[in-house]
Amino acid sequence: MAPFNIAYELLVTRLENFQLETNKPFNFTASPSQPQYFLYKFPQDVDSVIIKVVSDAVYPCSVVSVQDIVCPVYDLDHNVEFNGVYQSMTKQAAITVQRKDFPGEQFFVVFVIKPEDYACGGSVPSSIHGNVNRTWNLQRTKNLQVTIVPSINRSVYIQAMFFSFLSFLSFYLGSVIVAFVHYIRVRRKASSGRLSPEDGSGIMTSSHPITSSTPEGSSYGAIDESSSSGGRQLSSPERGPPAGSDTDSSVEEESDFDTMPEIESDKNVIRTKVFLYLSDLSRKDRRIVSKKYKIYFWNIITIAVFYALPVIQLVITYQTVVNVTGNQDICYYNFLCAHPLGVLSAFNNILSNVGHTLLGFLFLLIVLRRDILHRRAMEMKDIYTLDYGIPKHFGLFYAMGIALMMEGVLSACYHVCPNYSNFQFDTSFMYMIAGLCMLKLYQTRHPDINASAYSAYASFAVVICLAVLGVVFGKNGMWFWVIFSMIHVLASLALSTQIYYMGRFKIDLGIFRRAAMVLYTDCIQQCSRPMYMDRMVLLIVGNLVNWSFAIFGLVYRPRDFASYILGIFICNLLLYLAFYIIMKLRSSEKLLPIPLFCIVATAVVWAAALYFFFQTLSSWEETPAESREKNRPCILLGFFDDHDVWHFLSAAALFFSFLVLLTLDDDLDTVRRDKIPVF
């Protein structure tokens, strides 16, 4: 690369240490004009080895290649990629080699020093800018140390698979034990005549006599003691359908509450009362509302199928390209703990996602059990399932279980070949899980006014599109962060208005003008006290948190935009859950042992999971060589790394989080709905 002729001397010497030995470090020096390669032969009892290469210096950029014993040896910068498996390297590299890939049971390890550092994240070469290259007179030598150590054997794979499945199957055993203990308690209370629903079942099986205050013909959400003036006074009971009319006739569906103009007016009056009770927001027909929430379940199945099939096809193509070309710079593994199996390069990262799928399926079984028991109670015309407790709608719970299973599937797909192009596979269903949890928490005491499945999933689609645009344009595009921050703040304000007025403040082009008028009249003109103080406190805190996120993104422009959006979702979910629990305790409601245990378990497991999540082992935001500097050895069973432990713990944490939402209000099953406050 010199701009003029150079005189040089050719020196031929005998290489004494040509063959590398197992578990014995070997130090040497290489340069662009002096590449090095060595021979390694598999010992008799070793089927797989890891080639570990380290250097104290980041630059010059180098390439480590493993090639079969053929001539010629490709040991030049322009041809080292023509044969075998190779990685670019700054300070660290690791390549796993299996005996079955080399019929001669031996191979060459080739080390090439590149004349430029651009491939490893260094400065852009001046030749690209049209200038004369000045690197010809630099001393580009690099001291390297190579160590070849045996990899794990087949028994470790078997132990790891047994550990993965048995760890999560123990959750099934625990669930069976809890269900059996609950069954025994119910049987004992039934025999003693003290049956109470406050045993964590969430299902009312009443042994109380039906009195005149709870008419037998009451329909779902009927208000016997309807709230007036804040729910303090009692009025005449609202007439419900006659007993035995629990059918799916078209006449009854057509008489849904919302279809009558006079009821629309009544709805506006009811939902804007100062003190709202659950009976005010559970007036619609039970079957129609249940069908509305079942759409969440069927829609997410459709989304999952259409999303997963092309994802699986794409990652199979990625893995095939890696195996055929030998280019290990395509996928960002933790190469110090990447254990291959078959065609997969990092089987451990895929296996560790089995917990999401198993626990998601277990959650579906738990929800199905509750659903069946609730249906039996409804068939028995149990008055307590009609007028008491939180309305039982399981569609969102089923959707959450499917989302947890799909998170495991798509996270496994992402880890087949993690890189810049498929990052969204790992996060898409995390957004949906966080969104569905918030919707379920809101639905608990607002069953009639929760968002429809179509609008909810459309919102998730917008979020996923923004996540993709943020990764593509967010690194250097200030314009993107300005637009995103504006969208974030305006969406927070619009949603806050909708929540504060219980859906009676229509979202359209005039929403901000109407909101400004309300602020002017209520805050500036007369400065009156907010009508709904608790809601106002929650929304003020929530908006401050979201505006802080928007300002932080605008100022610092974080490189990992996908995790930034996920952080926004999780913070909002935690904020709402904390508000819900505080208001629940403030309303003299109590936490039963099972939800209390789930809350504690959720907090502990999430704390441990987040510790391992922040142990960064690779990063597709950097060059492959720079990413390998973060690689670390396995920490569990000699098979799983920190990120695998994050997979295990996050699956358990999500499962416990779902159980919190499922069991949180089991204590209200004996409380009339016109006595349960809405917040």
XYZ file of C-alpha atoms in Angstrom:
679
model
C 0.000 0.000 0.000
C 3.068 2.268 -0.090
C 2.941 5.135 -2.597
C 6.467 4.269 -3.839
C 8.729 1.192 -4.124
C 10.010 -0.369 -0.895
C 13.175 -2.426 -0.410
C 12.616 -5.498 1.764
C 14.496 -8.552 2.986
C 13.093 -12.079 2.793
C 14.001 -14.280 5.772
C 13.040 -17.971 5.958
C 13.154 -19.654 9.386
C 12.002 -22.993 10.719
C 8.822 -22.749 12.817
C 9.353 -24.767 15.995
C 5.830 -24.495 17.536
C 3.588 -25.258 14.588
C 1.162 -27.601 16.371
C -1.057 -26.213 19.131
C -1.712 -28.284 22.243
C -4.905 -28.629 24.277
C -5.215 -26.369 27.360
C -1.804 -24.824 26.710
C -1.718 -21.061 25.916
C 0.551 -20.019 23.079
C 1.784 -16.456 22.513
C 2.897 -15.053 19.180
C 3.004 -11.876 17.083
C 1.374 -11.220 13.716
C 1.289 -8.317 11.268
C -0.291 -7.589 7.841
C 2.846 -8.809 6.068
C 3.335 -11.736 8.462
C 0.121 -13.738 8.998
C 0.347 -16.815 11.222
C -1.308 -20.203 11.103
C -0.985 -23.307 13.253
C -2.105 -26.924 13.229
C -4.378 -28.572 15.786
C -5.266 -32.282 16.025
C -8.257 -33.523 18.030
C -7.321 -35.768 20.987
C -8.999 -39.162 21.031
C -11.507 -38.369 23.789
C -12.486 -34.846 22.626
C -15.347 -34.217 20.176
C -15.546 -30.437 20.445
C -13.128 -27.632 21.349
C -13.278 -23.852 21.840
C -10.510 -21.731 20.329
C -10.029 -18.709 22.597
C -7.929 -15.817 21.346
C -7.106 -12.721 23.412
C -5.004 -9.609 22.938
C -4.202 -6.617 25.136
C -4.544 -4.178 22.222
C -7.785 -3.286 20.463
C -6.111 -2.434 17.184
C -4.912 -3.384 14.643
C -8.027 -5.245 13.545
C -7.476 -8.953 12.984
C -9.287 -12.008 11.643
C -9.294 -15.493 13.186
C -10.082 -18.326 10.787
C -10.463 -22.089 11.149
C -9.738 -23.981 7.897
C -9.521 -27.586 6.814
C -6.142 -29.058 5.938
C -6.025 -28.097 2.259
C -3.670 -26.188 0.004
C -3.377 -23.328 -0.367
C -3.931 -21.905 3.105
C -5.996 -18.728 2.800
C -3.948 -16.421 5.009
C -4.179 -13.056 3.236
C -6.543 -10.180 3.911
C -8.291 -10.524 0.557
C -8.823 -14.320 0.683
C -9.064 -15.345 4.371
C -12.859 -15.409 4.044
C -12.836 -17.880 1.166
C -12.601 -21.037 3.272
C -13.695 -22.321 6.686
C -15.135 -20.354 9.628
C -13.902 -16.864 10.524
C -14.429 -13.956 12.937
C -13.146 -10.404 13.071
C -11.410 -9.546 16.345
C -10.212 -6.636 18.465
C -9.384 -7.922 21.981
C -11.221 -11.234 22.124
C -12.524 -14.009 19.874
C -13.877 -17.515 20.413
C -14.788 -20.203 17.892
C -16.354 -23.563 18.755
C -15.100 -26.374 16.495
C -16.586 -29.882 16.318
C -14.715 -33.019 15.273
C -17.520 -34.084 12.923
C -16.887 -31.036 10.700
C -13.314 -32.163 9.911
C -12.972 -35.695 8.471
C -9.212 -35.622 9.022
C -9.747 -34.732 12.701
C -7.360 -31.784 12.368
C -7.491 -28.178 11.162
C -5.522 -24.966 10.703
C -6.033 -21.899 12.904
C -5.183 -18.835 10.794
C -4.500 -15.293 12.094
C -4.552 -12.347 9.692
C -3.908 -8.704 10.600
C -5.972 -6.362 8.436
C -4.290 -3.287 6.910
C -7.272 -1.119 7.999
C -9.318 -0.995 11.240
C -12.620 -0.010 9.675
C -14.080 -3.546 9.844
C -13.546 -3.619 13.630
C -15.065 -0.219 14.352
C -11.987 1.930 13.774
C -11.784 5.150 11.821
C -12.931 5.256 8.208
C -9.925 4.622 5.945
C -8.695 7.714 4.138
C -8.720 5.823 0.849
C -12.523 5.852 0.981
C -12.396 9.652 0.965
C -10.107 9.665 -2.100
C -6.929 10.563 -0.210
C -3.596 8.766 -0.380
C -3.464 6.048 2.270
C -0.869 6.729 4.961
C -1.019 3.461 6.900
C 1.850 1.871 4.975
C 4.509 3.192 7.347
C 2.753 2.350 10.621
C 3.892 -0.512 12.843
C 0.785 -2.734 12.629
C 1.868 -5.652 14.783
C -0.352 -7.425 17.293
C 0.528 -9.709 20.191
C -1.943 -12.575 20.465
C -2.510 -15.521 22.782
C -4.417 -18.581 21.622
C -5.718 -21.336 23.896
C -7.681 -24.372 22.730
C -9.807 -25.957 25.466
C -12.229 -28.909 25.294
C -15.879 -27.951 25.063
C -18.719 -29.634 26.948
C -19.688 -33.233 26.231
C -23.085 -34.765 25.466
C -23.963 -35.395 29.129
C -23.943 -31.644 29.841
C -26.499 -31.107 27.063
C -28.751 -33.746 28.641
C -28.375 -32.258 32.131
C -29.184 -28.786 30.809
C -32.346 -30.005 29.054
C -33.501 -31.898 32.143
C -32.827 -28.829 34.296
C -34.767 -26.551 31.950
C -37.867 -28.712 31.737
C -37.936 -29.944 35.338
C -37.495 -26.398 36.701
C -40.667 -25.236 35.009
C -42.602 -28.480 35.371
C -42.197 -27.915 39.121
C -44.543 -24.929 38.649
C -47.151 -27.399 37.339
C -46.663 -29.536 40.447
C -47.028 -26.492 42.690
C -50.219 -25.471 40.899
C -51.690 -28.963 41.332
C -50.856 -28.884 45.059
C -52.473 -25.447 45.487
C -55.580 -26.602 43.589
C -55.804 -29.777 45.704
C -55.454 -27.845 48.988
C -58.134 -25.425 47.799
C -60.436 -28.342 46.937
C -59.957 -29.876 50.398
C -60.681 -26.524 52.090
C -63.841 -26.021 50.046
C -65.065 -29.538 50.866
C -64.448 -29.042 54.577
C -66.212 -25.688 54.646
C -69.108 -27.122 52.664
C -69.517 -29.952 55.157
C -69.415 -27.527 58.094
C -71.728 -24.986 56.406
C -69.070 -22.224 56.471
C -68.295 -22.038 52.753
C -66.641 -18.746 51.876
C -65.032 -17.617 48.678
C -62.182 -15.887 50.465
C -59.849 -18.832 49.902
C -58.182 -17.488 46.807
C -60.304 -19.351 44.301
C -61.906 -16.313 42.770
C -65.052 -18.388 42.238
C -68.259 -17.945 44.201
C -69.989 -21.132 45.221
C -72.612 -19.850 47.568
C -74.337 -21.587 50.431
C -76.081 -18.380 51.529
C -79.882 -18.200 51.328
C -81.343 -16.003 48.614
C -83.160 -13.128 50.252
C -85.508 -10.504 48.981
C -82.620 -8.054 48.600
C -81.080 -10.265 45.905
C -83.859 -11.228 43.522
C -83.415 -14.547 41.773
C -83.964 -13.020 38.357
C -81.163 -10.461 38.646
C -79.050 -10.250 35.517
C -75.335 -9.635 35.251
C -74.587 -6.209 36.682
C -78.157 -5.494 37.802
C -78.269 -2.743 40.402
C -80.572 -3.594 43.278
C -79.323 -0.695 45.366
C -78.297 1.684 42.665
C -75.990 4.483 43.666
C -77.326 7.985 43.792
C -75.548 11.068 45.053
C -72.305 9.208 45.370
C -73.877 5.872 46.159
C -75.094 6.913 49.584
C -78.856 6.617 48.955
C -80.802 3.571 47.820
C -83.400 3.601 45.118
C -85.782 1.052 43.724
C -84.179 -2.018 42.174
C -83.727 -2.128 38.446
C -85.763 -4.836 36.794
C -83.731 -7.576 35.159
C -84.736 -10.350 32.797
C -86.818 -13.172 34.231
C -85.146 -16.197 35.687
C -84.069 -18.776 33.159
C -83.632 -16.244 30.369
C -79.857 -16.789 30.062
C -80.052 -17.506 26.336
C -78.310 -16.152 23.263
C -81.474 -14.958 21.546
C -81.124 -12.172 19.013
C -83.842 -10.226 20.801
C -81.735 -9.996 23.941
C -78.595 -9.031 22.034
C -80.493 -6.287 20.235
C -81.599 -4.884 23.578
C -78.022 -4.291 24.683
C -77.682 -1.305 26.975
C -75.818 0.853 24.500
C -78.372 0.546 21.693
C -81.099 2.610 23.405
C -80.937 6.419 23.114
C -82.415 7.015 26.548
C -79.851 4.704 28.087
C -77.081 6.625 26.321
C -78.196 9.668 28.243
C -78.326 7.635 31.431
C -74.794 6.405 30.747
C -73.506 9.957 30.528
C -75.089 10.734 33.879
C -73.906 7.589 35.636
C -70.262 7.682 34.546
C -69.742 11.297 35.553
C -70.864 10.880 39.165
C -68.361 11.914 41.825
C -68.407 8.514 43.550
C -68.534 5.618 41.125
C -69.141 2.005 42.072
C -68.576 -1.163 40.086
C -72.305 -1.583 39.498
C -72.245 1.699 37.548
C -69.673 0.313 35.089
C -70.930 -3.271 34.778
C -74.419 -2.655 33.418
C -74.060 -4.274 30.008
C -75.235 -7.795 29.258
C -72.753 -10.379 30.498
C -72.686 -12.490 27.330
C -72.135 -9.543 25.010
C -69.292 -8.179 27.120
C -67.700 -11.633 27.371
C -67.816 -12.008 23.594
C -66.184 -8.602 23.251
C -63.238 -9.681 25.401
C -62.918 -13.077 23.708
C -61.996 -11.173 20.545
C -58.684 -10.361 22.281
C -57.948 -14.091 22.464
C -58.846 -14.971 18.875
C -57.118 -11.909 17.444
C -53.835 -12.597 19.206
C -53.841 -16.175 17.913
C -54.256 -14.848 14.373
C -51.507 -12.279 14.922
C -49.189 -14.911 16.395
C -49.577 -17.302 13.442
C -49.063 -14.659 10.768
C -46.165 -13.102 12.694
C -44.339 -16.323 13.622
C -44.332 -18.160 10.280
C -42.239 -15.639 8.291
C -40.034 -15.105 11.364
C -39.213 -18.808 11.556
C -38.534 -18.919 7.824
C -36.222 -15.894 8.040
C -34.112 -17.137 10.960
C -33.712 -20.537 9.298
C -32.319 -18.676 6.294
C -29.957 -16.697 8.516
C -28.655 -19.862 10.189
C -28.185 -21.528 6.810
C -26.168 -18.550 5.528
C -23.931 -18.672 8.635
C -23.335 -22.405 8.233
C -22.641 -22.215 4.475
C -20.441 -19.108 4.385
C -18.688 -19.610 7.738
C -19.085 -15.883 8.456
C -19.588 -15.662 12.221
C -19.845 -11.873 12.075
C -23.471 -12.182 10.906
C -24.871 -13.242 14.304
C -24.116 -11.588 17.642
C -23.739 -14.562 19.988
C -21.916 -14.801 23.280
C -19.223 -16.918 21.638
C -17.633 -17.909 24.949
C -20.892 -19.672 25.844
C -22.457 -20.698 22.524
C -23.080 -24.436 22.439
C -24.084 -25.787 19.009
C -26.564 -28.590 18.410
C -27.317 -29.809 14.910
C -27.545 -26.799 12.610
C -28.053 -24.366 15.512
C -25.003 -22.352 16.578
C -26.232 -21.369 20.087
C -28.676 -24.012 21.301
C -28.432 -22.853 24.929
C -29.935 -19.429 24.078
C -32.895 -21.198 22.440
C -33.407 -23.822 25.143
C -33.578 -21.193 27.890
C -36.777 -19.782 26.341
C -38.725 -22.965 27.066
C -39.906 -21.394 30.346
C -42.048 -18.758 28.607
C -43.862 -21.413 26.599
C -44.387 -23.853 29.498
C -45.504 -21.199 31.994
C -47.721 -19.512 29.392
C -49.488 -22.823 28.831
C -49.784 -23.381 32.590
C -51.367 -19.943 32.981
C -53.886 -20.855 30.266
C -54.778 -24.009 32.226
C -55.257 -22.024 35.453
C -57.489 -19.511 33.652
C -59.422 -22.340 31.992
C -60.085 -23.921 35.396
C -61.475 -20.655 36.745
C -63.522 -20.161 33.605
C -65.082 -23.633 33.899
C -65.910 -23.170 37.596
C -67.450 -19.789 36.846
C -69.598 -21.245 34.054
C -70.832 -23.981 36.398
C -71.787 -21.376 38.963
C -73.633 -19.415 36.266
C -75.505 -22.519 35.152
C -76.595 -23.066 38.753
C -77.994 -19.483 38.746
C -75.853 -18.610 41.719
C -76.884 -15.076 42.641
C -73.410 -14.321 43.986
C -71.839 -14.810 40.569
C -74.298 -12.266 39.147
C -74.343 -9.391 41.610
C -71.211 -9.899 43.687
C -67.496 -9.473 43.126
C -65.507 -8.416 40.081
C -67.195 -9.474 36.788
C -65.472 -12.562 35.456
C -64.264 -11.980 31.876
C -61.405 -14.280 30.895
C -60.725 -13.227 27.301
C -57.853 -10.893 28.227
C -56.313 -13.542 30.499
C -56.332 -16.058 27.640
C -54.685 -13.434 25.402
C -51.987 -12.834 28.043
C -51.226 -16.573 28.206
C -50.877 -16.799 24.417
C -48.664 -13.684 24.422
C -46.359 -15.258 27.025
C -46.049 -18.449 24.969
C -45.346 -16.457 21.800
C -42.716 -14.384 23.594
C -40.835 -17.629 24.218
C -41.196 -18.763 20.605
C -40.131 -15.440 19.080
C -37.306 -14.884 21.571
C -35.983 -18.313 20.615
C -36.253 -17.323 16.937
C -34.345 -14.108 17.599
C -31.552 -16.002 19.376
C -31.121 -18.366 16.435
C -29.177 -15.456 14.909
C -29.410 -12.235 16.958
C -28.581 -9.168 14.876
C -29.712 -5.717 13.790
C -32.247 -7.052 11.275
C -34.405 -9.206 13.574
C -34.243 -7.449 16.955
C -37.999 -6.725 16.918
C -38.786 -10.462 17.126
C -37.596 -10.423 20.738
C -39.540 -7.345 21.832
C -42.819 -7.255 19.874
C -44.760 -9.502 22.226
C -43.165 -7.853 25.260
C -44.926 -4.637 24.213
C -48.159 -6.593 23.832
C -47.775 -8.292 27.223
C -47.248 -4.959 28.985
C -50.183 -3.406 27.105
C -52.518 -6.342 27.800
C -51.632 -6.251 31.524
C -52.540 -2.557 31.712
C -55.791 -3.194 29.840
C -56.665 -6.082 32.160
C -55.970 -3.991 35.256
C -58.203 -1.234 33.905
C -60.895 -3.706 32.816
C -61.187 -5.093 36.355
C -63.254 -2.146 37.582
C -64.242 -0.662 34.217
C -65.636 -3.697 32.329
C -68.105 -1.698 30.241
C -65.721 0.984 28.965
C -62.436 -0.812 28.295
C -60.798 -0.545 24.863
C -61.912 -2.918 22.121
C -59.521 -5.576 20.832
C -59.283 -3.899 17.436
C -58.200 -0.512 18.769
C -55.817 -2.130 21.296
C -53.994 -4.268 18.716
C -53.925 -1.372 16.251
C -52.179 0.683 18.946
C -49.658 -2.115 19.505
C -48.985 -2.188 15.758
C -48.239 1.553 15.803
C -45.835 1.052 18.725
C -43.979 -1.738 16.894
C -43.700 0.439 13.775
C -42.278 3.276 15.882
C -39.785 0.847 17.431
C -38.525 -0.193 13.991
C -38.314 3.429 12.798
C -36.478 4.371 15.989
C -33.758 1.791 15.447
C -33.349 2.807 11.799
C -33.476 6.606 12.194
C -32.998 7.202 15.925
C -29.201 7.048 16.021
C -28.493 10.280 14.174
C -31.904 11.677 13.270
C -32.820 14.495 15.643
C -35.985 15.035 13.619
C -37.215 11.572 14.546
C -36.794 12.203 18.288
C -38.672 15.509 18.023
C -41.593 13.839 16.227
C -41.595 10.832 18.567
C -41.531 13.006 21.704
C -44.461 15.049 20.402
C -46.439 11.885 19.641
C -45.589 10.509 23.097
C -46.711 13.639 24.968
C -49.901 14.130 22.922
C -50.856 10.451 23.280
C -50.350 10.695 27.062
C -52.601 13.758 27.261
C -55.325 12.238 25.071
C -55.337 8.964 27.021
C -55.365 10.847 30.341
C -58.429 12.812 29.249
C -60.184 9.614 28.213
C -59.415 7.931 31.549
C -60.326 10.956 33.674
C -63.794 11.317 32.113
C -64.459 7.547 31.945
C -64.738 7.456 28.167
C -67.270 10.291 27.996
C -64.714 12.711 26.511
C -64.689 11.745 22.844
C -61.312 11.369 21.157
C -61.407 13.240 17.846
C -59.760 16.268 16.265
C -61.433 18.584 18.776
C -60.243 16.792 21.908
C -57.352 19.172 22.612
C -59.536 22.270 22.107
C -62.146 20.889 24.521
C -59.433 19.903 27.016
C -57.958 23.412 26.860
C -61.412 24.893 27.516
C -61.909 22.641 30.532
C -58.477 23.571 31.900
C -59.243 27.252 31.402
C -62.641 27.172 33.104
C -61.727 24.770 35.933
C -58.130 25.765 36.658
C -57.677 29.389 35.595
C -61.100 31.032 35.712
C -62.284 29.630 39.035
C -59.569 27.166 40.116
C -62.002 24.582 41.459
C -60.981 21.360 43.161
C -60.800 18.385 40.734
C -64.004 16.378 40.763
C -62.094 13.052 40.694
C -59.113 13.683 42.958
C -57.677 10.142 43.006
C -57.769 9.839 39.239
C -56.249 13.290 38.891
C -53.294 12.382 41.159
C -52.623 9.199 39.163
C -52.801 10.997 35.828
C -50.581 13.885 36.950
C -47.901 11.462 38.160
C -48.290 9.350 35.017
C -47.924 12.366 32.740
C -44.869 13.577 34.634
C -43.255 10.150 34.197
C -44.051 10.036 30.476
C -42.933 13.606 29.870
C -39.687 12.777 31.673
C -39.178 9.834 29.316
C -39.858 12.111 26.332
C -37.366 14.745 27.535
C -34.755 12.085 28.331
C -35.088 10.611 24.837
C -34.904 14.029 23.227
C -31.751 15.006 25.146
C -29.770 11.748 25.311
C -31.183 9.846 22.302
C -30.479 6.320 23.678
C -29.059 3.925 21.114
C -31.211 0.956 22.182
C -34.565 2.415 21.125
C -36.451 -0.897 21.475
C -35.508 -1.190 25.158
C -36.331 2.508 25.624
C -39.936 1.967 24.471
C -40.207 -1.202 26.546
C -39.060 0.795 29.581
C -41.879 3.294 28.962
C -44.446 0.471 28.915
C -43.082 -1.228 32.029
C -42.875 2.009 34.059
C -46.481 2.867 33.196
C -47.623 -0.647 34.120
C -45.788 -0.579 37.468
C -47.134 2.887 38.215
C -50.725 1.820 37.550
C -50.343 -1.426 39.502
C -48.925 0.445 42.513
C -51.779 2.970 42.322
C -54.330 0.133 42.109
C -52.948 -1.702 45.144
C -52.697 1.516 47.194
C -56.297 2.463 46.357
C -57.435 -1.080 47.109
C -55.906 -0.961 50.596
C -57.162 2.585 51.087
C -60.701 1.361 50.351
C -60.418 -1.116 53.274
C -60.069 -4.066 50.910
C -57.554 -6.748 51.776
C -54.968 -8.921 50.078
C -55.505 -12.662 50.441
C -52.496 -14.959 51.048
C -52.164 -16.158 47.435
C -52.079 -12.716 45.753
C -49.831 -11.422 48.547
C -47.397 -14.297 47.934
C -47.518 -13.627 44.181
C -46.774 -9.910 44.705
C -43.728 -10.698 46.862
C -42.539 -13.399 44.441
C -42.992 -11.032 41.498
C -40.901 -8.304 43.135
C -38.092 -10.685 44.175
C -37.876 -12.563 40.867
C -38.055 -9.374 38.773
C -35.210 -7.839 40.804
C -33.025 -10.908 40.227
C -34.000 -11.086 36.539
C -33.158 -7.435 35.875
C -29.719 -7.922 37.439
C -28.894 -10.555 34.827
C -30.585 -8.564 32.059
C -28.156 -5.681 32.506
C -25.140 -8.010 32.252
C -24.540 -7.129 28.606
C -22.892 -10.054 26.787
C -23.170 -8.747 23.220
C -24.569 -5.777 21.336
C -25.668 -5.571 17.720
C -25.382 -1.782 17.961
C -21.606 -2.200 17.630
C -19.384 -4.040 15.170
C -19.132 -7.834 15.630
C -15.539 -7.485 16.873
C -16.516 -4.850 19.456
C -19.497 -6.960 20.540
C -17.195 -9.933 21.214
C -15.271 -7.860 23.764
C -18.364 -8.193 26.019
C -18.537 -12.011 25.736
C -18.315 -13.957 29.007
C -18.091 -17.659 29.960
C -21.087 -19.731 31.080
C -22.241 -19.366 34.685
C -24.872 -22.134 35.124
C -24.153 -25.856 34.667
C -21.331 -24.901 32.297
C -24.078 -24.480 29.675
C -26.088 -21.281 30.310
C -24.815 -17.688 30.390
C -26.195 -14.588 32.145
C -28.734 -13.910 29.400
C -30.072 -17.467 29.645
C -30.605 -16.949 33.378
C -32.502 -13.748 32.468
C -34.741 -15.873 30.226
C -35.449 -18.317 33.073
C -36.145 -15.649 35.688
C -38.148 -13.315 33.418
C -40.456 -16.204 32.459
C -41.122 -16.924 36.151
C -41.524 -13.203 36.905
C -44.085 -12.736 34.111
C -45.981 -15.808 35.320
C -46.179 -14.464 38.871
C -47.171 -11.044 37.500
C -50.072 -12.639 35.631
C -51.138 -14.485 38.789
C -51.185 -11.163 40.657
C -53.676 -9.773 38.146
C -55.699 -13.009 38.228
C -56.046 -13.253 42.021
C -55.718 -9.646 43.213
C -59.460 -9.088 43.780
C -60.490 -12.523 45.036
C -61.349 -10.910 48.380
C -64.273 -9.059 46.750
C -66.254 -12.156 45.749
C -68.638 -11.691 48.715
C -69.006 -7.923 48.248
C -71.918 -6.436 46.333
C -70.912 -4.525 43.214
C -72.695 -1.394 44.375
C -70.293 -1.407 47.356
C -67.064 -1.846 45.325
C -65.502 1.546 44.499
C -64.080 2.360 41.070
C -60.633 3.921 40.838
